[in-house]
CSV table of C-alpha atoms in Angstrom, one decimal:
chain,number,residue,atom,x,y,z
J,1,UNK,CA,-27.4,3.2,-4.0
J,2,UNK,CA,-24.1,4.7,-4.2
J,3,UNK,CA,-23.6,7.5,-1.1
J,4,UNK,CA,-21.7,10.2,-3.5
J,5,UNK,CA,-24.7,9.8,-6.3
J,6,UNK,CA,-27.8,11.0,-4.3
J,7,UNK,CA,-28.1,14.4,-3.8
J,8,UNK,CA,-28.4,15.7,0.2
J,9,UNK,CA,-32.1,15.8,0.2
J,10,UNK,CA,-32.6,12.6,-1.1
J,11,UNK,CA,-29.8,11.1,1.4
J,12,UNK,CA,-31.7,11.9,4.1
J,13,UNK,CA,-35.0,10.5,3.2
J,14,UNK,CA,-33.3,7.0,3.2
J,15,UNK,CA,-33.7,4.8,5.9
J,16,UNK,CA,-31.7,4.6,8.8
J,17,UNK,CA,-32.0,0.7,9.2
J,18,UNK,CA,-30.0,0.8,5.3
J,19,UNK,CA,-27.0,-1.1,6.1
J,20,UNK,CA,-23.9,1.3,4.5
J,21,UNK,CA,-21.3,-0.5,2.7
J,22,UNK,CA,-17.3,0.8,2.4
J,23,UNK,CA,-15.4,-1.2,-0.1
J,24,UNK,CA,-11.9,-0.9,1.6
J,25,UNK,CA,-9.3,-2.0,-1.2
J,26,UNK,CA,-5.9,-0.8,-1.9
J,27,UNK,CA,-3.9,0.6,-4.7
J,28,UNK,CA,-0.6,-1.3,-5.2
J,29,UNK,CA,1.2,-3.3,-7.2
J,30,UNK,CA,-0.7,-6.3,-9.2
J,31,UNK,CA,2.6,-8.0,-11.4
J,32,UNK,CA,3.3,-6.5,-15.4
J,33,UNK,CA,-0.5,-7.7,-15.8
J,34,UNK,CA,-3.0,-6.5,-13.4
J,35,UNK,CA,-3.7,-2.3,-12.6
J,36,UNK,CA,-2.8,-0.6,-9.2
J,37,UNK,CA,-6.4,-0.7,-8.9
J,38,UNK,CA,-6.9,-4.1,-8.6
J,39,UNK,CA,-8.1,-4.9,-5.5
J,40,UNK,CA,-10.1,-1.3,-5.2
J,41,UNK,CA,-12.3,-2.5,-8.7
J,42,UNK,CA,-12.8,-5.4,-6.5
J,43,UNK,CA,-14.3,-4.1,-3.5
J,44,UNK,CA,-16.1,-1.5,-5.5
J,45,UNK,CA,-17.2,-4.2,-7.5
J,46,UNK,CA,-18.6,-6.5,-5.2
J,47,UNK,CA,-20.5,-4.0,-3.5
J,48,UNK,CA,-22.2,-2.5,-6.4
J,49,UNK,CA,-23.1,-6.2,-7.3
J,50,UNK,CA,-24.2,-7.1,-3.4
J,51,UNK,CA,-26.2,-3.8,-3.9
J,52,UNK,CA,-28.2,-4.8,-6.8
J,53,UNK,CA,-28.5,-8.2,-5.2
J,54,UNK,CA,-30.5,-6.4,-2.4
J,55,UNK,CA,-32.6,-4.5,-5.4
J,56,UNK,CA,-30.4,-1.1,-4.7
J,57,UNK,CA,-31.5,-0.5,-1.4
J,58,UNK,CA,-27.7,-0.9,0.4
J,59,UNK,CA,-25.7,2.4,0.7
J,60,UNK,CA,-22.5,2.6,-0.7
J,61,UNK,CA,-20.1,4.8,0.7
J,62,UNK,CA,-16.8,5.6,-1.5
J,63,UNK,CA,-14.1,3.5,-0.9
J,64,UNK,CA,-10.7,4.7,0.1
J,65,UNK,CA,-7.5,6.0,-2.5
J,66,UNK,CA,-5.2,3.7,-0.5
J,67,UNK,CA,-5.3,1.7,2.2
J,68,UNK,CA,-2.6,-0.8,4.3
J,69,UNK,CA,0.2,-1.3,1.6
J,70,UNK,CA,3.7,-0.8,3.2
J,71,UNK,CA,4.8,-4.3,2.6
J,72,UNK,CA,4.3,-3.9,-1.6
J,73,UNK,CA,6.0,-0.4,-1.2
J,74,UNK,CA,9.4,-1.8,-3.5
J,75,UNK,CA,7.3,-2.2,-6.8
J,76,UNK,CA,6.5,1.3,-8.3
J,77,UNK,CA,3.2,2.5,-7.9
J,78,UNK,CA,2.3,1.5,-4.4
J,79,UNK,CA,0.5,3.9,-2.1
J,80,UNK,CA,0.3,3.0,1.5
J,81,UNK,CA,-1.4,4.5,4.3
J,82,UNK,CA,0.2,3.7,8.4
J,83,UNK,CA,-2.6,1.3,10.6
J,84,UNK,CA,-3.1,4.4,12.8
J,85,UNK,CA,-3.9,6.7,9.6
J,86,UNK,CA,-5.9,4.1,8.1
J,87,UNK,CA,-8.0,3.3,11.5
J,88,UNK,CA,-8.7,7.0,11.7
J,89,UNK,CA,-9.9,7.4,8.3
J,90,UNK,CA,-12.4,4.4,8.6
J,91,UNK,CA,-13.5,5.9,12.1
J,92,UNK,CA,-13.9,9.0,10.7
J,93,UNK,CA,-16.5,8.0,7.6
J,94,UNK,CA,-18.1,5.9,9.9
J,95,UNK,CA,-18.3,8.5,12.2
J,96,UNK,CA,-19.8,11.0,10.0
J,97,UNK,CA,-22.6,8.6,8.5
J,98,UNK,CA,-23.6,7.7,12.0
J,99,UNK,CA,-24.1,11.8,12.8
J,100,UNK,CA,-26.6,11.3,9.4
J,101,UNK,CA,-28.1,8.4,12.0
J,102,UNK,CA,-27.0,5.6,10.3
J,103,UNK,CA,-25.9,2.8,12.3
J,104,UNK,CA,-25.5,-0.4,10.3
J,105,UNK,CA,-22.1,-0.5,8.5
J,106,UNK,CA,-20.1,-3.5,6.7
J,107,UNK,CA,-16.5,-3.1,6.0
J,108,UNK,CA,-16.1,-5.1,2.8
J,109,UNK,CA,-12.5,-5.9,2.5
J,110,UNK,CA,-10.6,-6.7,-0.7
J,111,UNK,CA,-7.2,-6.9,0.8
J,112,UNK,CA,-4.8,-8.7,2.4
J,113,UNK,CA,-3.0,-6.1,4.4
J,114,UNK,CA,-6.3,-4.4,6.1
J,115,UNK,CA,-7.1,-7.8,6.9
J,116,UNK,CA,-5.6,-7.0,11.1
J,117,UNK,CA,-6.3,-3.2,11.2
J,118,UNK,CA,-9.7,-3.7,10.1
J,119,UNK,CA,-11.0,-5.9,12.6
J,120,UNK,CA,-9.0,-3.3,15.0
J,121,UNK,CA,-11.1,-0.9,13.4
J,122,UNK,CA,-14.0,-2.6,13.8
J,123,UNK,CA,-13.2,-3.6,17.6
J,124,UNK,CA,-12.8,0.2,18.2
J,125,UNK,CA,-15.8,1.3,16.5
J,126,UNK,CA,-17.8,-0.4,18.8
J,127,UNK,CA,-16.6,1.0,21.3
J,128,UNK,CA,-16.2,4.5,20.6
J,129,UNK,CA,-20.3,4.3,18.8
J,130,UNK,CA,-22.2,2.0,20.5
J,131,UNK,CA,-25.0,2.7,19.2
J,132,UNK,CA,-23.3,1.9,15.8
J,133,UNK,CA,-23.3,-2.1,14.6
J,134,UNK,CA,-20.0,-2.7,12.2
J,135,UNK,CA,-18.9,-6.0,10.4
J,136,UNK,CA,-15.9,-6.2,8.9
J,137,UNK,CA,-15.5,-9.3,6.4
J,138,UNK,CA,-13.1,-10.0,3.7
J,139,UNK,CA,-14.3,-11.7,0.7
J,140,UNK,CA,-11.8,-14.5,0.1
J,141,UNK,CA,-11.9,-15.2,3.7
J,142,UNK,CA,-15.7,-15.3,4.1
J,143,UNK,CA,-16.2,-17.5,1.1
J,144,UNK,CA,-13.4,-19.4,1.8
J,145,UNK,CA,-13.2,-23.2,1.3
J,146,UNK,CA,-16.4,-22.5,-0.4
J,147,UNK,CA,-14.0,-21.2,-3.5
J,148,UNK,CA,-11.1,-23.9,-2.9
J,149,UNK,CA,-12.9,-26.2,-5.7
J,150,UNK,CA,-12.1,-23.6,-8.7
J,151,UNK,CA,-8.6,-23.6,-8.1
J,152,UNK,CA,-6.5,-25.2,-10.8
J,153,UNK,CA,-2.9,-24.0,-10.2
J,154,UNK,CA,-0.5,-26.1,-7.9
J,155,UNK,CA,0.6,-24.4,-4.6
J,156,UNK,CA,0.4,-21.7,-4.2
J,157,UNK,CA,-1.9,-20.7,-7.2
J,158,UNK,CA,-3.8,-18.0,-5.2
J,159,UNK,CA,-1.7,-15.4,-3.3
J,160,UNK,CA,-1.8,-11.8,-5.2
J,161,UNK,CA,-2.2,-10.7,-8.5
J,162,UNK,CA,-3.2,-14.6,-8.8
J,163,UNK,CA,-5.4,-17.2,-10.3
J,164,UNK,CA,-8.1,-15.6,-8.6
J,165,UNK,CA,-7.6,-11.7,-8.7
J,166,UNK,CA,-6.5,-12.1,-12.5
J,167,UNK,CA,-9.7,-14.1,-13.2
J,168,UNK,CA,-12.2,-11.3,-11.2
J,169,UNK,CA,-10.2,-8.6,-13.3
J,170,UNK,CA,-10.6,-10.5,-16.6
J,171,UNK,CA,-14.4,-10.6,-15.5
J,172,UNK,CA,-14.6,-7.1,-14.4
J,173,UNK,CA,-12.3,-4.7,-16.4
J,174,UNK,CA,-10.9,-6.9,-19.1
J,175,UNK,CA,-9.3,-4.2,-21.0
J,176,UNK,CA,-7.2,-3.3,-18.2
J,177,UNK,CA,-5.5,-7.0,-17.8
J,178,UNK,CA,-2.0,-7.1,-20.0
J,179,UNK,CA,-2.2,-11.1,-20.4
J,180,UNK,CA,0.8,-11.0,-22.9
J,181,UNK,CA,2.5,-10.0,-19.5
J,182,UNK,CA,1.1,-12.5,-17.5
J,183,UNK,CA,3.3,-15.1,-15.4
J,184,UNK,CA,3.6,-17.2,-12.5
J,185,UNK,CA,5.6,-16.2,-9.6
J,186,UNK,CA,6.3,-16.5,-6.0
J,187,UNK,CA,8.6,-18.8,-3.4
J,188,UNK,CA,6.3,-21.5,-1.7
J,189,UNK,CA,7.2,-21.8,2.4
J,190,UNK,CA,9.3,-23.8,3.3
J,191,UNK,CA,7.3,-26.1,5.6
J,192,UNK,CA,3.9,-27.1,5.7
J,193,UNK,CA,3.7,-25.8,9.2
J,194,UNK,CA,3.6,-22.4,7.2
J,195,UNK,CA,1.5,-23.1,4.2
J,196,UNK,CA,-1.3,-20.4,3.8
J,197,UNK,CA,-2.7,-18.6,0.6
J,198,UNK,CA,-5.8,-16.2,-0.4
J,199,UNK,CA,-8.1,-18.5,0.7
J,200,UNK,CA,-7.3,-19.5,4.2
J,201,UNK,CA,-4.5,-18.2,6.6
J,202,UNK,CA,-1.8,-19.8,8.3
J,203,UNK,CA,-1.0,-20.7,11.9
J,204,UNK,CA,0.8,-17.9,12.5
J,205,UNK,CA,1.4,-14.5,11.4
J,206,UNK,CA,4.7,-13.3,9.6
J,207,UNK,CA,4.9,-10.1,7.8
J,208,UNK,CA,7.3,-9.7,4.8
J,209,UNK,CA,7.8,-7.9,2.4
J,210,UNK,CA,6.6,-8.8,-1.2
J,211,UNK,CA,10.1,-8.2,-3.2
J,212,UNK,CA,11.3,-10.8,-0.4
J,213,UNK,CA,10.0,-13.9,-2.2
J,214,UNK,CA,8.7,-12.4,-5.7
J,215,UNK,CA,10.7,-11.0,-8.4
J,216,UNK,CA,7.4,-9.7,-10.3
J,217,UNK,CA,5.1,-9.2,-7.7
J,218,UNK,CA,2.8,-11.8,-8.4
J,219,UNK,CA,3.0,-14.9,-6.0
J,220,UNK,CA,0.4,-17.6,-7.5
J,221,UNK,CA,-0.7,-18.7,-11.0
J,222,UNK,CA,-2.6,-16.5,-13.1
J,223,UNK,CA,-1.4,-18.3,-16.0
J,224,UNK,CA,-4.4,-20.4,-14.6
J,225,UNK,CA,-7.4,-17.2,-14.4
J,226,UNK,CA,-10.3,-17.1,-17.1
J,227,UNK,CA,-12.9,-14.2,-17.4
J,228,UNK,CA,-15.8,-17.3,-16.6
J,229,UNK,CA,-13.9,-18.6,-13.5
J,230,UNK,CA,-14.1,-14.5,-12.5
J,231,UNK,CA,-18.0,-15.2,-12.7
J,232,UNK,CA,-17.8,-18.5,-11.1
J,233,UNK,CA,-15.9,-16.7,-7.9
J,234,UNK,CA,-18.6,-13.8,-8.2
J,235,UNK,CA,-21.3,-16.0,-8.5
J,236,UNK,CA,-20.4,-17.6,-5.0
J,237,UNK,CA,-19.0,-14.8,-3.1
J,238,UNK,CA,-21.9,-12.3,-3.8
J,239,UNK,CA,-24.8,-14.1,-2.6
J,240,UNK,CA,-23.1,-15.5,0.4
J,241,UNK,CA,-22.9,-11.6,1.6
J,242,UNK,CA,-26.1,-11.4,0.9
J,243,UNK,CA,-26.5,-13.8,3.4
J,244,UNK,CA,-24.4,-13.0,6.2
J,245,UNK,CA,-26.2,-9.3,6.3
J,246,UNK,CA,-29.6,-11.4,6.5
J,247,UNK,CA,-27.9,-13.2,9.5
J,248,UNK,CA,-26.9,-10.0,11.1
J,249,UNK,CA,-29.7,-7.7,10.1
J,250,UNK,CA,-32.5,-9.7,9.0
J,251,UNK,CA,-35.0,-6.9,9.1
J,252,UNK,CA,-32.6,-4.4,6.4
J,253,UNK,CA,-34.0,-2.9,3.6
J,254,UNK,CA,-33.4,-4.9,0.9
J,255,UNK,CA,-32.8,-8.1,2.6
J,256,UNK,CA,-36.3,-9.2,4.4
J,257,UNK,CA,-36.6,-11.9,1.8
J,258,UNK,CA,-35.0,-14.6,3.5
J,259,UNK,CA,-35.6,-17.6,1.1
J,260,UNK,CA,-34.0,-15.3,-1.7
J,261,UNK,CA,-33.2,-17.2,-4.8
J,262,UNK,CA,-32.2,-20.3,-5.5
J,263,UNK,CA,-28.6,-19.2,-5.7
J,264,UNK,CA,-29.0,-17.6,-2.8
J,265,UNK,CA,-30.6,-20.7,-0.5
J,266,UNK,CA,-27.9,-22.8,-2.4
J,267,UNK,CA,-25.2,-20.6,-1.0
J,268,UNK,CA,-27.0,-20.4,2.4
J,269,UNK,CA,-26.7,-24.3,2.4
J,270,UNK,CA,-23.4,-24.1,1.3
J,271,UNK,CA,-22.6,-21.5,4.6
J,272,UNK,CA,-24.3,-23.5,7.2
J,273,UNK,CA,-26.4,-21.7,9.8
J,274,UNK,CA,-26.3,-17.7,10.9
J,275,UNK,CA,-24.4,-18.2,13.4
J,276,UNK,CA,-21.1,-20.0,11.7
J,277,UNK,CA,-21.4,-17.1,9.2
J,278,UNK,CA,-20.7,-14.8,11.8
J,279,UNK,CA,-17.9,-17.2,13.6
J,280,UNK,CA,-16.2,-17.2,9.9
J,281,UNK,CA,-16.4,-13.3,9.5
J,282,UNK,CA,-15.7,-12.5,12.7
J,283,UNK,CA,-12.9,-14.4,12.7
């Protein structure tokens, strides 16, 4: 169910054990091929898909106009919101659904720069509603190594705008990908003590900015994405969230199944137990 589609009457009938879903994306720069909208039609799009996964009974709330964006600010078309604005923001929806007496929220993250600030937000939320239960989980971080098999680019072939976010695009909104534009991009580090991509982070933290070590804005290989390899990363990603909500909230609407389909136990196999799913998105 999509928050902004029900009508006030009908919102409040709903349950208050409905876990509520905001898609936190961005809108920046993608490359010449991929729309400022990129990683927002991929938040919006995995949650409308996790919702029908859990036969419509999730609430989605509306997803933010921008997000966490200052280090993509040299390429045109980049909006950007400060950690302190954003964190605000995402107390503040939160905030208001709670007053509705809802109390079980999932931040689904689609990018890379509200990876920090979100689990800040998430930290603080607990605090300041304690009554409230927030997750915050990013999907190329939650699926992981799970996802390292599709990729067929050499290092580093999934960054931004890459073999993976070009491939979910091409699966999503295929009109809106320019592939006569399409190219690879991007400096690899200079050590393997610094390697890291989309996939799995390094073993440290050092912020730069994007024109630094890409001429284009790309940094990977999406000379390498296919509309079906945007399926194959959909069809892992979306029923492993349907599984870590089933670890946190086994009792949600939508999600008292627990044996699911066999998609679904495959990618419960593939997670391990409950409790490493929430090490992996907590983390």
């Amino acid at each position: 169910m999509k928050w902004v589609e029900l009508n006030s009457p009908r919102l409040g009938s709903v349950s208050r054990e409905t876990i509520c879903v905001l898609p936190l994306g961005a809108t920046e720069q993608h490359g010449p091929h991929l729309p400022l909208a990129t990683d927002q039609l991929i938040a919006d799009s995995l949650a409308a898909r996790l919702d029908a996964l859990c036969n419509n009974k999730l609430l989605v709330l509306p997803g933010l106009p921008a997000t966490c964006s200052e280090h993509h600010m040299a390429f045109p078309g980049s909006l950007t919101l400060d950690h302190a604005t954003f964190i605000n923001v995402v107390t503040q929806i939160v905030g208001s659904a709670a007053r509705h007496g809802f109390r079980r929220f999932f931040l689904l993250n689609a990018h890379g720069g509200n990876i920090s600030v979100g689990g800040v937000s998430a930290e603080q939320l607990s605090t300041l509603l304690p009554e409230v239960d927030v997750v915050f989980g990013t999907w190329f971080r939650m699926a992981g190594e799970r996802l390292r098999h599709l990729v067929e680019g050499d290092y580093p072939a999934v960054g931004h705008a890459c073999e993976f976010e070009t491939s979910l695009i091409m699966a999503m909104r295929p009109e809106l990908v320019d592939e006569s534009a399409i190219i690879d991009d991007g400096a690899a580090p200079t050590s393997p003590l610094l390697k890291f991509d989309l996939l799995a982070g390094g073993p440290t933290v050092r912020s730069v900015p994007f024109d630094r070590f890409t001429e284009s804005g790309v940094w990977g290989k999406p000379s390498c994405a296919t509309a079906a390899k945007g399926e194959a990363i959909l069809d892992i990603v979306v029923p492993l969230m349907r599984q870590i909500l089933h670890a946190y909230w086994p009792d949600g609407p939508g999600l008292k199944d627990a044996g699911g389909t066999d998609t679904q136990r495959d990618a419960a196999a593939n997670a391990g137990d409950a409790q490493q799913m929430e090490r992996e998105v907590i983390a």
